[in-house]
């Protein structure tokens, strides 16, 4: 069954939300990491509700509302999200309360909002949407799992439009901790990559409409831990199986870095097509593939200023994180 | 006898670690005896130790490590969640009779609400810990990665995190992987450790009972927290045929819906729960009257049991099947609860036994529902299990005997 992305919305360090067209300019690095350029949430969320919401929830709810509006939908047939680290602000808040107050007299709000499915639950609450509502949390393939679940549901009966999103937030504290470990890939020098955050939402549908942005041509996940030969051999095999038509792509959007073996492997496989390193614009975070997908749809739609070359028609998205898993997504203009 | 099942998924193995036993046979024994695993806190370091009874797995982490058969050197940075999960997964694999080669291609779908939080809360801002090891084990996905690395599982792996219904949603994702031909064999379940984070969280919500919990009782006054791991091996028909596997029963139906009422409270008419049960029945091609036993969510809170009871009445009317809350014996294991109860539901079904609960005296006035209080041998064809969570998350699973005719 053919699937289509019929709407997309992102809140990201690139400041993608309220502008008609976006410009590929690297965001401000002053903090040492990228933060989302947040819109005026009062346009999409009730002021009373906003006060209690963390950035995680605000980005997710606002992104979803905008995405549904763009698709002209009141309610999706399912809400599926992915997040690597979940609601960090509320989690850290409750941990701190627990430490500082010696486990007594704790305010429950942060705890209530700390579960990874808070965003998908809040979206359902706001929309009054009683349909399927699930959240995946598997490090750098959290969004990929969500997308795969949506794809599988759309192959079944009775589903038409599914809201799928990826969300991760960064806080000064979480950045301070994570950046001291190899949980996050960081690069300095000629092609610096720093931590980032964002939320990107999509309507995935089995119906093409006048709003369709692109066709979804599949997702594949590679588990590098399973490699029984060298990385390049096993990744190569995986790539050839997933993309037998690799030379047809006219843009590769990758989360890998020029110092990675896979970067050059991909470049070779796709016939040295243009390569866009998307983490230059959103930073490194678990669900950054959702940003890459949004960027691909914007490029296909010709809504990006300063993008190199002509509008691409067939885009291959590759991502990886600190773990062994890589993902490939294919989208085609239609 | 049974109705036509639409697209059942085979279950060929189960494994469990719970406060009432370290494997399926001891758990089943405790379940039929009504032997509780809830008691005074032994292992968790908290100021509430003397205040709240909990369902603790009766092992220190060191003892779990040895039970899991993991070399101490490899066990250095494993969380309690990973240790419990490995024990349960190993039992499920052994029962299914999967070889190392078969295991290598399996997918693994785990579920958790807090994952490595027990370690995070010990180390975070603690001057006695300088290591940042906990940053690696904090993500929910760490357990799935660690299980795969320790047991040589090399397929797709992922983790569901939808609070207290997580384990049910993991089985649902696993079933879709099989139906869509993405995997032939999936090990799916869930795990959650007891930790101060959740104990204090539920205490701040004022829904922990200082006594043993009393699900569906008029005097119920909150839940007891629990912990554990439950995993099942799910297989396609093709896989079962090719390796001649013995099928225990089938996952015949499932549904996830949202109550869309409140972040943590259930709606007064149990709408989300009603929809989850109704849609799960529909997905299995069953009528309400064909369900022989319900393993209810039944946390013991005022709100859940009333809302769930009303939803059950809406689905089953006057003919409510025998039901019980095994949380009266295990406590509420949050992200693992649905997975533990999936294993218990399979045990009930395959042993043709209604599982009793304890702590029941008088029914909730509004619903008049009376749970099973003594183990009863009876013919069972279909068992339904409910699991609900924060964020309005409602999931229902239906397990059926293999003899249900295929469409």
XYZ file of C-alpha atoms in Angstrom:
741
model
C 0.000 0.000 0.000
C 1.328 3.447 -0.889
C 1.674 5.882 1.993
C 1.933 9.643 1.961
C 3.010 12.455 4.229
C 0.094 14.858 4.031
C 1.326 17.411 6.559
C 4.410 18.207 8.606
C 5.285 20.653 11.333
C 8.483 21.174 13.279
C 9.764 23.248 16.150
C 13.530 23.248 15.964
C 16.713 25.249 16.461
C 16.298 26.273 12.815
C 13.225 28.285 13.746
C 11.048 26.372 11.416
C 7.593 26.835 12.838
C 6.119 30.198 11.947
C 8.012 31.047 8.791
C 6.584 30.381 5.376
C 9.991 29.515 4.017
C 13.056 28.614 5.981
C 16.654 29.463 5.494
C 19.461 26.953 5.957
C 21.549 28.950 8.390
C 23.328 27.217 11.283
C 21.678 28.189 14.583
C 23.266 30.114 17.413
C 25.936 28.161 19.296
C 26.291 30.560 22.218
C 24.993 28.077 24.815
C 27.281 25.295 23.612
C 24.202 23.443 22.358
C 21.229 24.206 20.144
C 17.848 25.069 21.603
C 14.583 25.245 19.699
C 13.419 28.627 18.546
C 10.059 28.413 20.223
C 6.970 30.026 18.725
C 4.415 32.033 20.660
C 2.573 29.053 22.081
C -0.440 31.182 22.996
C -1.457 30.919 19.355
C -1.969 27.178 19.696
C -2.369 26.381 23.425
C -4.670 27.788 26.116
C -2.751 30.163 28.429
C -4.006 28.401 31.555
C -2.647 25.075 30.326
C 0.649 26.570 29.201
C 1.774 27.491 32.693
C 2.201 23.892 33.817
C 3.719 22.582 30.602
C 7.411 21.867 30.116
C 9.101 22.756 26.842
C 8.782 19.075 25.869
C 4.998 19.145 26.164
C 4.636 22.600 24.639
C 6.690 21.687 21.563
C 4.746 18.445 21.127
C 1.245 19.856 21.603
C 1.903 22.930 19.522
C 3.595 20.944 16.745
C 0.681 18.492 16.657
C -1.995 21.160 16.545
C -0.177 22.945 13.723
C 0.316 19.685 11.823
C -3.343 18.675 12.094
C -4.421 22.142 10.982
C -2.111 21.920 7.968
C -3.712 18.616 7.036
C -7.196 19.999 7.638
C -7.920 17.237 10.138
C -9.778 17.497 13.425
C -8.638 14.153 14.774
C -6.115 11.569 13.669
C -6.893 7.822 13.693
C -3.930 7.316 16.044
C -1.298 9.341 17.870
C 2.164 7.764 17.949
C 5.239 9.468 19.352
C 8.868 8.636 19.909
C 11.258 10.136 22.429
C 14.704 9.030 23.510
C 14.837 10.633 26.923
C 11.270 11.758 27.564
C 10.226 14.610 29.814
C 13.622 15.592 31.231
C 12.526 18.882 32.805
C 9.812 17.237 34.894
C 11.944 14.177 35.671
C 14.829 16.303 36.939
C 12.411 18.547 38.848
C 10.925 15.596 40.728
C 14.346 14.044 41.419
C 15.519 17.362 42.854
C 12.416 17.777 44.995
C 12.952 14.249 46.310
C 16.573 14.985 47.194
C 15.974 18.407 48.682
C 12.880 17.520 50.708
C 14.088 14.111 51.866
C 11.139 12.365 50.192
C 8.463 14.407 51.946
C 5.879 16.999 50.887
C 6.428 16.614 47.176
C 4.386 18.376 44.536
C 2.888 15.706 42.246
C 2.723 17.833 39.079
C 6.274 17.064 37.916
C 5.754 13.351 38.598
C 2.447 13.275 36.722
C 4.112 14.899 33.720
C 7.282 12.812 33.825
C 6.061 9.716 31.989
C 7.307 9.360 28.436
C 3.754 9.308 27.054
C 2.807 12.658 28.613
C 2.992 14.438 25.254
C 0.857 11.918 23.361
C -1.607 11.859 26.279
C -1.829 15.658 26.389
C -2.435 15.810 22.645
C -5.276 13.290 23.018
C -6.715 15.282 25.909
C -6.624 18.521 23.961
C -8.232 16.946 20.872
C -10.595 14.665 22.808
C -9.061 11.896 20.697
C -9.909 8.402 21.992
C -7.987 6.499 19.348
C -4.774 4.507 19.737
C -2.115 6.456 21.592
C 1.358 5.033 22.134
C 4.928 6.159 22.729
C 8.225 4.480 21.881
C 11.483 5.097 23.679
C 14.424 3.273 22.134
C 17.279 5.787 22.084
C 18.036 6.889 18.511
C 15.384 4.688 16.883
C 12.444 5.931 18.987
C 10.930 7.984 16.153
C 11.707 5.214 13.655
C 9.745 2.728 15.803
C 6.798 5.143 15.901
C 6.885 5.547 12.130
C 7.105 1.793 11.642
C 4.084 1.238 13.897
C 2.094 3.844 11.955
C 3.064 2.205 8.658
C 1.944 -1.213 9.953
C -1.393 0.173 11.168
C -2.077 1.820 7.823
C -1.612 -1.556 6.153
C -4.577 -2.801 8.181
C -8.255 -1.987 7.979
C -9.939 1.188 9.001
C -7.043 3.589 9.443
C -6.450 6.593 7.239
C -4.515 9.384 8.958
C -1.994 8.854 11.734
C -0.226 11.584 13.657
C 3.413 10.565 14.171
C 6.020 12.630 15.935
C 9.461 12.710 17.484
C 10.231 14.874 20.534
C 13.262 15.423 22.716
C 14.158 18.347 24.923
C 17.486 19.482 26.288
C 18.055 21.209 29.620
C 21.286 22.791 30.895
C 21.509 19.989 33.453
C 20.870 17.133 31.017
C 23.347 18.626 28.566
C 25.933 18.970 31.331
C 25.612 15.273 32.149
C 25.218 13.771 28.704
C 28.005 15.779 27.127
C 30.470 14.242 29.576
C 29.649 10.753 28.291
C 29.779 9.026 24.939
C 25.958 8.758 24.979
C 25.994 11.730 22.657
C 28.077 12.098 19.512
C 29.867 15.446 19.489
C 32.321 16.738 16.938
C 34.592 19.719 16.900
C 36.818 21.108 14.174
C 35.807 21.701 10.597
C 32.322 20.136 10.873
C 31.241 20.749 14.452
C 28.181 18.938 15.833
C 26.670 19.869 19.144
C 23.619 18.727 21.136
C 20.173 19.852 20.100
C 16.463 19.297 20.533
C 13.167 19.623 18.778
C 9.759 18.243 17.907
C 8.514 17.285 14.470
C 5.064 15.915 13.647
C 3.613 14.360 10.517
C 0.347 13.093 9.154
C 1.055 9.749 7.550
C -1.827 8.583 5.387
C -2.774 5.882 2.930
C -4.612 8.488 0.848
C -3.010 11.003 -1.444
C -4.701 14.413 -1.206
C -4.147 17.868 -2.650
C -2.122 18.569 0.507
C 0.259 15.630 0.045
C 3.886 16.660 0.567
C 5.599 13.464 -0.569
C 5.256 9.714 -0.845
C 6.781 7.583 1.922
C 8.835 4.861 0.295
C 9.840 2.971 3.382
C 11.962 2.725 6.442
C 14.714 0.238 7.300
C 16.624 -0.164 10.534
C 20.139 -1.586 10.674
C 21.495 -3.146 13.827
C 25.253 -2.741 13.788
C 25.574 -4.939 16.863
C 24.474 -7.874 14.722
C 27.321 -7.446 12.265
C 28.985 -10.807 11.753
C 31.494 -9.301 9.325
C 33.138 -5.881 9.120
C 30.863 -2.879 9.612
C 31.276 -1.709 6.036
C 30.427 -5.144 4.606
C 27.329 -5.653 6.710
C 26.103 -2.075 6.331
C 26.709 -2.355 2.607
C 24.601 -5.497 2.415
C 21.834 -3.864 4.429
C 21.962 -0.769 2.238
C 21.794 -2.728 -1.016
C 18.767 -4.658 0.239
C 16.976 -1.519 1.460
C 17.876 0.696 -1.494
C 18.368 -1.371 -4.644
C 17.751 1.846 -6.590
C 20.309 3.952 -4.720
C 21.565 5.823 -7.756
C 18.109 7.353 -8.328
C 18.281 9.544 -5.239
C 19.094 13.159 -5.865
C 19.733 14.136 -2.281
C 21.156 12.341 0.731
C 20.327 13.856 4.117
C 22.476 12.270 6.756
C 23.088 12.456 10.471
C 26.517 10.925 10.068
C 29.713 12.938 10.121
C 32.563 13.188 7.591
C 34.756 11.405 10.126
C 32.414 8.364 10.031
C 33.140 5.428 7.756
C 29.432 5.272 6.901
C 29.448 8.852 5.589
C 31.793 7.930 2.768
C 30.116 4.592 2.191
C 26.765 6.360 1.703
C 28.288 8.950 -0.539
C 29.728 6.218 -2.735
C 26.490 4.192 -2.738
C 24.362 7.134 -3.814
C 26.708 8.034 -6.661
C 28.201 11.084 -4.960
C 24.883 12.895 -4.901
C 24.512 16.041 -2.875
C 24.907 15.405 0.845
C 23.199 17.512 3.464
C 24.380 17.083 7.067
C 21.161 17.886 8.897
C 22.653 17.978 12.382
C 24.321 21.249 11.412
C 20.811 22.705 11.787
C 19.139 20.801 14.621
C 22.019 19.334 16.638
C 22.398 15.803 17.933
C 19.459 14.213 19.750
C 17.691 10.867 19.785
C 14.699 11.788 17.640
C 16.603 14.013 15.197
C 15.460 11.777 12.311
C 12.075 13.494 12.659
C 13.764 16.834 11.952
C 15.570 15.319 8.951
C 12.275 14.026 7.563
C 10.626 17.407 8.016
C 13.585 19.075 6.275
C 13.346 16.602 3.397
C 9.656 17.447 2.919
C 10.425 21.175 2.998
C 13.176 20.736 0.400
C 10.934 18.644 -1.836
C 8.308 21.392 -1.552
C 10.836 24.081 -2.495
C 10.288 25.998 0.732
C 13.939 26.282 1.742
C 15.972 29.363 0.941
C 19.637 28.954 0.233
C 19.304 25.229 -0.349
C 21.960 23.984 -2.683
C 20.865 23.103 -6.223
C 17.370 22.418 -7.510
C 14.381 20.961 -5.706
C 15.084 17.304 -5.012
C 12.536 14.691 -6.039
C 13.898 11.590 -4.364
C 15.485 11.960 -0.951
C 17.263 9.365 1.146
C 17.522 10.064 4.861
C 20.112 8.295 6.967
C 20.633 8.634 10.699
C 22.631 7.122 13.481
C 23.231 7.867 17.135
C 25.733 6.720 19.697
C 24.340 3.175 19.634
C 24.683 0.481 17.000
C 21.437 1.221 15.108
C 21.209 3.139 11.838
C 18.056 4.008 9.929
C 17.187 4.751 6.316
C 14.018 6.557 5.189
C 12.983 7.206 1.618
C 10.667 9.971 0.417
C 9.669 10.882 -3.108
C 7.938 13.946 -4.549
C 4.553 13.219 -6.085
C -17.333 -23.768 21.314
C -15.052 -20.939 20.306
C -15.775 -18.254 17.788
C -13.635 -17.667 14.740
C -10.422 -15.862 15.589
C -9.361 -13.332 13.002
C -5.559 -13.262 12.906
C -4.171 -14.910 16.027
C -0.502 -14.821 16.957
C 1.065 -17.937 18.495
C 2.542 -17.813 21.982
C 5.209 -20.445 22.527
C 7.021 -19.332 25.659
C 6.519 -17.336 28.844
C 8.880 -16.132 31.537
C 8.374 -14.095 34.673
C 10.057 -12.673 37.751
C 7.605 -11.254 40.254
C 7.192 -10.632 43.963
C 5.357 -13.986 44.111
C 8.033 -16.087 42.415
C 11.140 -16.238 40.251
C 9.551 -18.233 37.422
C 6.184 -19.207 35.972
C 5.699 -22.366 38.027
C 6.329 -20.715 41.422
C 4.213 -17.757 40.376
C 1.366 -20.062 39.338
C 1.615 -21.883 42.654
C 1.434 -18.566 44.558
C -1.448 -17.402 42.368
C -3.661 -20.410 43.030
C -2.740 -20.445 46.720
C -3.454 -16.711 47.038
C 0.016 -16.286 48.484
C 0.954 -12.621 48.558
C 4.314 -11.131 47.616
C 3.433 -7.823 49.251
C 5.178 -6.954 52.491
C 7.666 -4.726 54.251
C 10.337 -3.107 52.057
C 13.569 -5.108 52.239
C 15.836 -3.821 49.469
C 14.726 -0.323 48.436
C 16.473 2.452 50.345
C 13.737 4.945 51.251
C 12.458 6.941 54.221
C 9.072 5.289 53.609
C 10.402 1.814 54.392
C 8.205 1.313 57.444
C 5.201 3.119 55.992
C 4.212 1.502 52.722
C 4.053 -2.219 51.973
C 5.290 -3.114 48.481
C 5.527 -6.102 46.209
C 9.296 -6.480 46.016
C 11.087 -9.181 44.046
C 12.771 -11.042 46.873
C 16.346 -10.597 45.707
C 19.116 -8.054 45.972
C 20.701 -7.018 42.681
C 23.685 -9.283 43.435
C 21.336 -12.209 43.900
C 19.467 -11.343 40.665
C 22.790 -11.266 38.836
C 23.549 -14.803 39.881
C 19.984 -15.927 39.129
C 20.357 -14.431 35.647
C 23.567 -16.402 35.187
C 25.500 -13.316 34.160
C 29.234 -13.124 34.664
C 30.060 -10.518 37.345
C 32.360 -8.620 35.012
C 29.571 -8.160 32.473
C 27.113 -7.324 35.232
C 28.932 -4.274 36.482
C 26.733 -1.647 34.849
C 23.418 -3.508 34.639
C 20.288 -2.093 36.220
C 17.778 -4.006 38.318
C 15.406 -3.732 35.342
C 17.873 -5.451 33.024
C 18.645 -8.198 35.553
C 14.956 -9.032 36.093
C 14.262 -8.857 32.360
C 17.105 -11.217 31.471
C 15.799 -13.826 33.917
C 12.283 -13.631 32.473
C 13.461 -13.609 28.845
C 15.691 -16.644 29.463
C 12.765 -18.598 30.892
C 10.539 -17.654 27.943
C 13.239 -18.670 25.448
C 13.771 -21.993 27.219
C 10.056 -22.799 27.226
C 9.778 -21.918 23.533
C 12.834 -24.058 22.857
C 14.561 -21.440 20.703
C 18.090 -22.321 19.669
C 20.902 -19.769 19.692
C 20.645 -19.481 15.930
C 16.883 -18.909 16.081
C 17.378 -16.424 18.886
C 19.814 -14.391 16.818
C 17.111 -13.337 14.347
C 14.408 -12.633 16.941
C 13.041 -9.151 17.447
C 12.738 -7.882 20.994
C 10.000 -5.509 22.115
C 10.350 -4.366 25.694
C 8.318 -1.987 27.822
C 9.067 0.107 30.860
C 7.923 3.264 32.558
C 11.103 4.234 34.405
C 13.801 1.845 33.121
C 17.053 2.622 34.902
C 15.577 5.138 37.331
C 16.546 3.105 40.414
C 20.181 3.665 39.527
C 19.691 7.268 38.409
C 18.107 8.265 41.713
C 20.962 6.729 43.700
C 23.662 8.501 41.704
C 22.172 11.789 40.566
C 23.732 14.692 42.508
C 25.099 12.243 45.024
C 28.594 13.319 46.088
C 29.428 9.682 46.899
C 29.069 8.713 43.231
C 31.479 10.259 40.800
C 30.800 7.826 37.993
C 28.428 8.820 35.214
C 27.593 5.180 34.426
C 23.969 5.910 35.238
C 23.693 8.317 32.305
C 24.137 5.272 30.037
C 21.552 3.147 31.820
C 18.926 5.858 32.369
C 17.200 5.725 28.948
C 14.198 3.392 28.678
C 15.899 1.768 25.690
C 18.896 0.639 27.713
C 17.187 -2.509 28.998
C 16.296 -3.749 25.506
C 19.826 -3.093 24.244
C 21.336 -4.862 27.260
C 19.047 -7.916 26.995
C 19.984 -8.239 23.313
C 23.699 -7.858 23.991
C 23.680 -10.369 26.868
C 21.567 -13.022 25.142
C 22.768 -12.692 21.546
C 19.509 -11.318 20.117
C 20.359 -9.418 16.970
C 17.053 -8.432 15.374
C 15.086 -5.213 15.588
C 14.573 -4.065 19.143
C 12.408 -1.336 20.598
C 10.712 -0.220 23.806
C 7.209 1.049 24.536
C 6.781 3.551 27.329
C 3.142 4.346 27.978
C 3.207 4.264 31.787
C 1.193 1.406 33.338
C -0.081 -0.067 30.057
C 3.401 -0.296 28.477
C 3.662 -4.090 28.621
C 0.374 -4.616 26.768
C 1.395 -2.189 24.045
C 4.684 -4.054 23.606
C 2.702 -7.235 22.815
C 0.529 -5.255 20.408
C 3.573 -3.882 18.530
C 5.069 -7.385 18.457
C 1.865 -8.789 16.967
C 1.904 -6.163 14.207
C 5.549 -7.007 13.400
C 4.483 -10.622 12.854
C 1.311 -9.813 10.919
C 3.252 -7.520 8.609
C 5.947 -10.105 7.983
C 8.659 -7.924 9.526
C 9.549 -10.589 12.102
C 8.647 -14.264 12.501
C 9.615 -14.473 16.155
C 9.334 -11.688 18.694
C 10.192 -11.732 22.380
C 7.898 -9.153 23.946
C 7.063 -8.027 27.445
C 7.969 -5.472 30.042
C 9.923 -4.678 33.151
C 9.969 -2.066 35.893
C 11.999 -1.876 39.089
C 10.765 -0.497 42.377
C 12.352 2.880 42.951
C 12.011 5.916 45.160
C 10.942 7.993 42.157
C 7.695 6.104 41.621
C 7.090 5.377 45.322
C 7.311 9.104 46.084
C 5.386 9.957 42.951
C 2.388 7.823 43.858
C 2.682 8.990 47.454
C 2.518 12.620 46.295
C -0.680 11.699 44.442
C -1.965 10.210 47.712
C -2.962 6.905 46.154
C -0.658 4.516 48.059
C -2.342 2.342 50.657
C -0.496 1.880 53.950
C -2.289 -1.445 54.289
C -2.368 -4.291 51.778
C -4.318 -3.147 48.733
C -7.927 -4.335 48.309
C -8.864 -4.166 44.619
C -12.583 -3.946 43.853
C -13.397 -3.834 47.563
C -15.645 -1.121 48.954
C -12.960 -0.283 51.545
C -10.134 0.016 48.979
C -7.813 2.870 49.732
C -5.031 2.875 47.169
C -2.407 0.719 45.532
C 0.777 -1.015 46.648
C 3.685 -0.642 44.262
C 5.322 -3.742 42.840
C 8.065 -4.691 40.417
C 9.060 -7.468 38.093
C 9.506 -8.622 34.525
C 7.340 -10.667 32.209
C 8.180 -11.743 28.649
C 6.477 -13.927 26.049
C 7.669 -15.483 22.809
C 5.307 -14.629 19.939
C 5.584 -16.480 16.640
C 4.109 -16.583 13.171
C 2.408 -19.756 11.904
C 5.296 -20.181 9.501
C 7.863 -20.147 12.300
C 5.854 -22.554 14.457
C 5.498 -24.988 11.562
C 9.111 -24.768 10.439
C 10.558 -25.605 13.827
C 7.711 -27.767 15.087
C 7.146 -25.559 18.130
C 4.503 -26.297 20.731
C 1.911 -23.524 20.895
C 0.742 -22.632 24.418
C -2.091 -20.396 23.278
C -2.677 -17.403 21.071
C -2.801 -13.661 21.324
C -6.165 -13.334 19.614
C -7.060 -9.697 20.057
C -5.778 -6.400 21.344
C -6.653 -2.753 21.445
C -5.273 0.505 22.742
C -7.495 3.537 23.219
C -7.348 6.809 25.062
C -9.685 7.966 27.790
C -8.991 11.629 26.816
C -10.276 12.701 30.223
C -7.356 13.586 32.536
C -3.575 13.104 32.679
C -3.760 10.711 35.644
C -7.425 10.054 36.551
C -9.869 7.724 34.813
C -13.189 9.013 33.495
C -16.368 8.426 35.554
C -17.958 6.332 32.775
C -14.765 4.380 31.980
C -15.002 5.354 28.326
C -11.383 4.548 27.394
C -11.537 1.177 29.139
C -14.915 0.406 27.550
C -13.542 1.189 24.082
C -10.364 -0.858 24.680
C -12.345 -3.964 25.730
C -14.936 -3.582 22.965
C -12.347 -3.078 20.229
C -10.156 -5.930 21.488
C -13.182 -8.271 21.363
C -13.937 -7.045 17.864
C -10.328 -7.558 16.747
C -10.483 -11.152 17.991
C -13.884 -11.739 16.418
C -15.371 -12.632 19.805
C -18.580 -11.804 21.655
C -18.363 -10.641 25.296
C -20.071 -13.871 26.395
C -17.137 -15.941 25.114
C -14.680 -14.502 27.660
C -14.156 -16.960 30.520
C -11.972 -14.898 32.843
C -10.843 -11.270 33.128
C -7.549 -10.301 34.700
C -8.573 -6.748 35.595
C -6.271 -3.746 35.928
C -7.675 -3.447 39.484
C -5.072 -1.283 41.198
C -7.075 -0.787 44.386
C -7.493 2.964 43.990
C -10.943 4.504 44.434
C -10.839 5.974 40.968
C -9.519 3.066 38.876
C -11.658 0.298 40.287
C -14.873 2.313 40.029
C -14.136 3.443 36.485
C -12.980 -0.013 35.353
C -15.974 -1.655 37.051
C -18.385 0.653 35.255
C -16.639 -0.067 31.940
C -16.869 -3.835 32.581
C -20.593 -3.485 33.310
C -21.020 -1.535 30.066
C -19.306 -4.295 28.059
C -20.651 -7.400 29.813
C -23.922 -6.187 31.341
C -25.347 -8.594 33.912
C -23.170 -11.458 32.660
C -19.758 -10.327 33.890
C -17.254 -13.215 33.598
C -15.269 -14.325 36.653
C -12.541 -11.719 37.261
C -9.776 -10.890 39.698
C -6.915 -8.493 40.277
C -3.630 -10.335 40.730
C -2.212 -6.991 41.895
C -3.647 -7.977 45.277
C -0.725 -10.462 45.396
C 1.987 -8.711 43.377
C 1.333 -5.014 43.850
C 1.311 -2.732 40.820
C 4.463 -3.231 38.731
C 3.679 -0.217 36.490
C 5.294 -0.673 33.043
C 5.730 -4.385 33.778
C 2.218 -4.931 35.147
C 0.557 -5.744 31.833
C 3.386 -8.122 30.911
C 3.235 -9.950 34.260
C -0.523 -10.195 33.881
C -0.211 -11.389 30.284
C 1.879 -14.284 31.605
C -0.631 -14.883 34.422
C -3.488 -14.834 31.897
C -1.687 -17.446 29.792
C -1.195 -19.540 32.952
C -4.894 -19.229 33.839
C -5.901 -20.227 30.298
C -3.516 -23.146 29.831
C -4.272 -24.521 33.306
C -8.036 -23.924 33.002
C -7.933 -22.117 36.322
C -9.579 -18.930 37.571
C -6.960 -17.026 39.567
C -8.173 -15.803 42.958
C -7.445 -12.477 44.586
C -7.141 -11.617 48.241
C -8.259 -8.635 50.301
C -11.891 -8.685 49.220
C -14.798 -8.289 51.642
C -17.578 -6.246 50.129
C -18.314 -5.084 46.593
C -18.126 -1.521 45.349
C -21.658 -0.224 45.802
C -22.011 1.360 42.368
C -21.087 -1.790 40.412
C -21.752 -4.698 42.781
C -18.911 -6.673 41.167
C -17.517 -9.620 43.130
C -14.077 -10.962 42.164
C -12.900 -14.578 42.267
C -11.564 -15.277 45.759
C -10.758 -18.975 45.515
C -8.868 -20.795 42.757
C -11.356 -22.633 40.571
C -10.770 -25.265 37.900
C -12.964 -24.534 34.912
C -12.838 -24.847 31.143
C -11.390 -21.650 29.666
C -11.235 -20.737 25.980
C -10.640 -16.992 26.074
C -9.085 -14.758 28.744
C -9.117 -10.954 28.692
C -6.533 -8.752 30.430
C -6.884 -5.012 31.081
C -4.077 -2.528 31.665
C -4.495 1.210 32.024
C -2.014 4.002 32.517
C -1.273 7.695 32.945
C -1.992 9.798 29.906
C -5.418 8.150 29.623
C -3.804 5.036 28.173
C -6.096 1.974 28.010
C -5.061 -1.414 26.659
C -6.825 -4.751 26.459
C -5.320 -8.078 25.389
C -7.231 -11.295 24.668
C -5.597 -14.730 24.886
C -7.262 -17.761 23.343
C -6.765 -21.502 23.243
C -5.200 -22.811 20.093
C -8.327 -24.665 19.019
C -10.126 -21.457 18.031
C -10.850 -21.899 14.321
C -8.870 -19.755 11.947
C -10.715 -17.616 9.451
